[in-house]
Coordinates of C-alpha atoms in Angstrom, one line a residue:
X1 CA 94.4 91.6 80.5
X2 CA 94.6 94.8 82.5
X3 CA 98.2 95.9 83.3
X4 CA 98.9 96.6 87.4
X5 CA 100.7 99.8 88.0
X6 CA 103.4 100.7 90.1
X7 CA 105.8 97.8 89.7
X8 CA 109.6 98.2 88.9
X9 CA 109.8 98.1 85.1
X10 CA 106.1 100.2 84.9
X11 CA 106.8 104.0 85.1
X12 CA 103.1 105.2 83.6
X13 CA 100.3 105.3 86.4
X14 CA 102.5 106.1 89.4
X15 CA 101.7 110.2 90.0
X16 CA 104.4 111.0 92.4
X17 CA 105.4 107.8 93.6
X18 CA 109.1 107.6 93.0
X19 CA 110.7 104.3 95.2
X20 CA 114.0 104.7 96.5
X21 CA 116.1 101.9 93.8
X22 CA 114.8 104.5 90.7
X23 CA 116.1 107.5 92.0
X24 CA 120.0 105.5 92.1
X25 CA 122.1 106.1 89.1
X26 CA 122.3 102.1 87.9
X27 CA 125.9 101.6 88.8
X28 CA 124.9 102.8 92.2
X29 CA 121.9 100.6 92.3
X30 CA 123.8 97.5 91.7
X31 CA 126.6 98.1 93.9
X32 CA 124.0 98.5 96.8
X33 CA 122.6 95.1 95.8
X34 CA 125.4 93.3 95.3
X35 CA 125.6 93.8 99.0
X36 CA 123.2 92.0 100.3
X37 CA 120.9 88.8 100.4
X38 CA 118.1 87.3 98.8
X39 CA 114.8 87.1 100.4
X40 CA 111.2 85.8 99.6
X41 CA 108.0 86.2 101.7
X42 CA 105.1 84.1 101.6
X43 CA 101.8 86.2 101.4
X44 CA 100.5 88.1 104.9
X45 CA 104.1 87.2 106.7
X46 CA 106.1 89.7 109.0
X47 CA 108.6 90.8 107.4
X48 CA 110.0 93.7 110.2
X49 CA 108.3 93.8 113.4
X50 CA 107.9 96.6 115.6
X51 CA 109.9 97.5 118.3
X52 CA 112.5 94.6 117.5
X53 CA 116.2 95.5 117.4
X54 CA 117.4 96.6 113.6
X55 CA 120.5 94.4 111.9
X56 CA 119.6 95.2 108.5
X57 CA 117.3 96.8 106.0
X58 CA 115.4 95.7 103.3
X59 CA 115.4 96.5 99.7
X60 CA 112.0 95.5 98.2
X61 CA 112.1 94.1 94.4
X62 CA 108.7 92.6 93.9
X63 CA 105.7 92.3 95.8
X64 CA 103.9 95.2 97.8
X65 CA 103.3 95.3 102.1
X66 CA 101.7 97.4 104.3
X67 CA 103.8 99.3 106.9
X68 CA 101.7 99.6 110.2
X69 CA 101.8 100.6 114.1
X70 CA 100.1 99.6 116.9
X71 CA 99.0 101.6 120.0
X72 CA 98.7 100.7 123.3
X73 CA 95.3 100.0 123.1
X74 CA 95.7 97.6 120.5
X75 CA 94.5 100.2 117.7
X76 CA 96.8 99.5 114.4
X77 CA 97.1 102.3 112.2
X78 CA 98.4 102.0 108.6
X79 CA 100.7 104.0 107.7
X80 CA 102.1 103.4 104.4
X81 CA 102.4 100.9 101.5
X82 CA 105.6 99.7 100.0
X83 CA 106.7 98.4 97.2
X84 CA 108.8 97.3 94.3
X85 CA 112.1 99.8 94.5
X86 CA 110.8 100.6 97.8
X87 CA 113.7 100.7 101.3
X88 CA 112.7 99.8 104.4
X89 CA 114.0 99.6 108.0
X90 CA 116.0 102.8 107.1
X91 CA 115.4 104.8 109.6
X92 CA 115.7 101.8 112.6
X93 CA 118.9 100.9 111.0
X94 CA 120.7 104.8 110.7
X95 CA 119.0 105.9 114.2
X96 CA 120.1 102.7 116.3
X97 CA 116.9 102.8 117.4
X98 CA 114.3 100.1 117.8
X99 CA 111.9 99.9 114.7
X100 CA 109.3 102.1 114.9
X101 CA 107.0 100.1 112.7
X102 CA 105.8 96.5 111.8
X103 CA 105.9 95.5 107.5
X104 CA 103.9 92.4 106.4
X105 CA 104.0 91.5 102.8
X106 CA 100.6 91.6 100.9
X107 CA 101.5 89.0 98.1
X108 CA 104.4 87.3 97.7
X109 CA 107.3 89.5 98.3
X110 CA 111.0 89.4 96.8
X111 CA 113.5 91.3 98.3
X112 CA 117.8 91.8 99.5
X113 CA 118.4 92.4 102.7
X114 CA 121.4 94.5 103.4
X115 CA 123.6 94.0 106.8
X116 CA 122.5 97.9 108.1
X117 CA 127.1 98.7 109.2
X118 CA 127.4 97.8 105.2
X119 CA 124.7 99.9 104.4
X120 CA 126.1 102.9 106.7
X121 CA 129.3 102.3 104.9
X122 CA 127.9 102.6 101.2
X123 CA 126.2 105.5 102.7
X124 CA 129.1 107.0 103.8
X125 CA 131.2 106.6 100.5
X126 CA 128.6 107.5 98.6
X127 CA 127.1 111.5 99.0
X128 CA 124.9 110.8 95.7
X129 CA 122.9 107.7 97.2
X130 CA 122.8 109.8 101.0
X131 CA 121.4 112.6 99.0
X132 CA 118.9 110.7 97.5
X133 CA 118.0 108.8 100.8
X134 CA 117.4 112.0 102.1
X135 CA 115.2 113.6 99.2
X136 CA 112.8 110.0 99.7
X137 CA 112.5 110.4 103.3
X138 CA 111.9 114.6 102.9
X139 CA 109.1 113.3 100.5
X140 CA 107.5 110.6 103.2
X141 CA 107.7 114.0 105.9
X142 CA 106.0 116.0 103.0
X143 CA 102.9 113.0 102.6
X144 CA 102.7 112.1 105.8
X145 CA 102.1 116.0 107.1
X146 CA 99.4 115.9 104.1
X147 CA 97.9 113.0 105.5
X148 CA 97.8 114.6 108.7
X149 CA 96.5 117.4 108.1
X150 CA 93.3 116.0 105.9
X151 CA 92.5 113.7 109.2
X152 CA 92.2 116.5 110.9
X153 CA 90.3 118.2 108.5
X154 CA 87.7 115.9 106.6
X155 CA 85.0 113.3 107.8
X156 CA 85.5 109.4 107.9
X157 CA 83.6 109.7 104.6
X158 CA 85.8 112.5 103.2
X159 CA 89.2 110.6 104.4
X160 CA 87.9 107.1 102.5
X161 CA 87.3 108.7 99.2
X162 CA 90.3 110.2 99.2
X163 CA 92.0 107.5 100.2
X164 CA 90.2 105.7 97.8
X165 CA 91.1 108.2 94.7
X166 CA 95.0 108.2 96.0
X167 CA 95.0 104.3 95.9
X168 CA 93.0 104.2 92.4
X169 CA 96.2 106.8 91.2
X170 CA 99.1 105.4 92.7
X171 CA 97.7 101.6 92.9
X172 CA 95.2 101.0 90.1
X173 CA 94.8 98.9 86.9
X174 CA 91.9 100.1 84.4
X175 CA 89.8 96.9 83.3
X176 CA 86.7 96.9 81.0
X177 CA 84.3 97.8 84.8
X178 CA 86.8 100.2 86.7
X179 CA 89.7 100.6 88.1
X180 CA 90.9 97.6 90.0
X181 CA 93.4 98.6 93.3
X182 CA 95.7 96.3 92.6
X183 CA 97.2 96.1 96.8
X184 CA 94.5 93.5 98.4
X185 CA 93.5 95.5 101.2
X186 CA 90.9 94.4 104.1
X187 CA 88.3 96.4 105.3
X188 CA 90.5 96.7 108.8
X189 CA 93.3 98.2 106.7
X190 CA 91.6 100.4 105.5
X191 CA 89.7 101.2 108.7
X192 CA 93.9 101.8 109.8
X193 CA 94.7 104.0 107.4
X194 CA 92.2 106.7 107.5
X195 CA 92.0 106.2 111.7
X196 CA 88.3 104.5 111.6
X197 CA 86.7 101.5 112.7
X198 CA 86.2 98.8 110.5
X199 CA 82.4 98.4 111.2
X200 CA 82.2 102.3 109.6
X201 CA 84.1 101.3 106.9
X202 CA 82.5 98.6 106.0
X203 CA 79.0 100.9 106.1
X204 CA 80.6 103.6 104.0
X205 CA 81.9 100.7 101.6
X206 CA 78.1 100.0 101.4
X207 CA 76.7 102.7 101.1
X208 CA 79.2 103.4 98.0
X209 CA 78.0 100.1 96.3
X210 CA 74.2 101.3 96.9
X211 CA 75.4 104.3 94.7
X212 CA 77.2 101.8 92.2
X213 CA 80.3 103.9 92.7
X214 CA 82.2 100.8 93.9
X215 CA 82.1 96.6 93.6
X216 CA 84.1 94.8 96.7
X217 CA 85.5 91.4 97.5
X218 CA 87.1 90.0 100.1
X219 CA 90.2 92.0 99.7
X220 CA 89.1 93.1 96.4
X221 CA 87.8 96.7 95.3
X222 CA 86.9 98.1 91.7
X223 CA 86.2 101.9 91.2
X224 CA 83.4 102.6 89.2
X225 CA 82.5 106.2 89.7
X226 CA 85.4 108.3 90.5
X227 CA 83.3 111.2 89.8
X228 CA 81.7 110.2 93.0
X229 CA 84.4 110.1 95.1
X230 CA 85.9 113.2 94.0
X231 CA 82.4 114.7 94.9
X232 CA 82.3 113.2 98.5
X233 CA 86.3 114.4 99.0
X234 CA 85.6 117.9 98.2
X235 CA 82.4 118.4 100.3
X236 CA 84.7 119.4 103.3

């Protein structure tokens, strides 16, 4: 049976992807825990909406979701995935500020919610766990300015190989065909993520299966040819 990467006992697979929970000394990680509540979240439901007032944030211990915004226009961009060992509502919950992004859970999601004036508290009387917080959102800056500056740079075509490759790295299980992306993601969240429209997507996605580098499913995707896709990537 092929083995998913990127869950929270799974360290091999996950390139740079270190969630917030694993950089916490363990004494420090339960503590934080033991402060909060239980939660579980049926597949494809909100779990922070955009714009709504913060009270707490969210510890995620199973489970992967999308983090997205919506424009004015109605145009919703994805902007990250989270998952097992992941924090979110951080930055809402610190700021006082409304949040700045909507998280819907992918699968079945576990997760403790922590009231956000306990969190500041444990913050506060812990410099080790702020320090870390800090390092995890310096490396979020660091990918997101990437991710910026490759938009800018590279064709629709360019932007979904790579985003293709990155997912395969950080997201992928090897079976006996490919490598399986183990987040179901829809064509439209993918459109989001690499600022496309879904009806390009989904004419890239063909044209990749016309060159047997890829099989899809509804929210399913196998990489057969990376080669490929590392060739389309670097032809900007």
């Amino acid at each position: 049976m092929a083995r998913p990467t990127g869950t929270a006992d799974d360290d091999e697979g996950l390139g740079d992807r270190v969630p917030f929970l694993a950089r916490l000394e363990p004494e420090d990680r339960q503590a934080l825990l033991a402060l909060g509540r239980p939660l579980r979240y049926a597949p494809r439901s909100t779990v922070l909406r955009q714009h709504e007032p913060s009270s707490y944030i969210l510890l995620l211990l199973r489970g992967w979701t999308k983090v997205t915004a919506a424009a004015v226009n109605g145009y919703e961009a994805l902007l990250a995935l989270r998952g097992p060992g992941d924090i979110v509502g951080e930055a809402a919950a610190l700021s006082g500020r409304p949040r700045s992004a909507t998280v819907t859970s992918l699968e079945t999601v576990e997760a403790v919610a922590v009231d956000e004036q306990r969190f500041s508290a444990f913050l506060a009387a812990s410099p080790q766990v702020t320090l870390s917080l800090l390092g995890l959102t310096t490396d979020r800056m660091y990918k997101g300015n990437q991710r910026r500056l490759e938009n800018a740079a590279l064709t629709v075509r360019e932007r979904l190989a790579v985003l293709l490759l990155d997912l395969a790295r950080t997201h992928g299980s090897r079976t006996d065909h490919g490598i399986e992306l183990c987040v179901p993601l829809s064509k439209q969240e993918l459109a989001g993520a690499i600022g496309a429209s879904r009806e390009m997507v989904q004419r890239l996605l063909r044209e990749l299966r016309e060159r047997e580098a890829v099989l899809t499913g509804r929210r399913t995707l196998v990489i057969l040819r990376p080669d490929i896709l590392r060739r389309i990537g670097h032809e900007g």
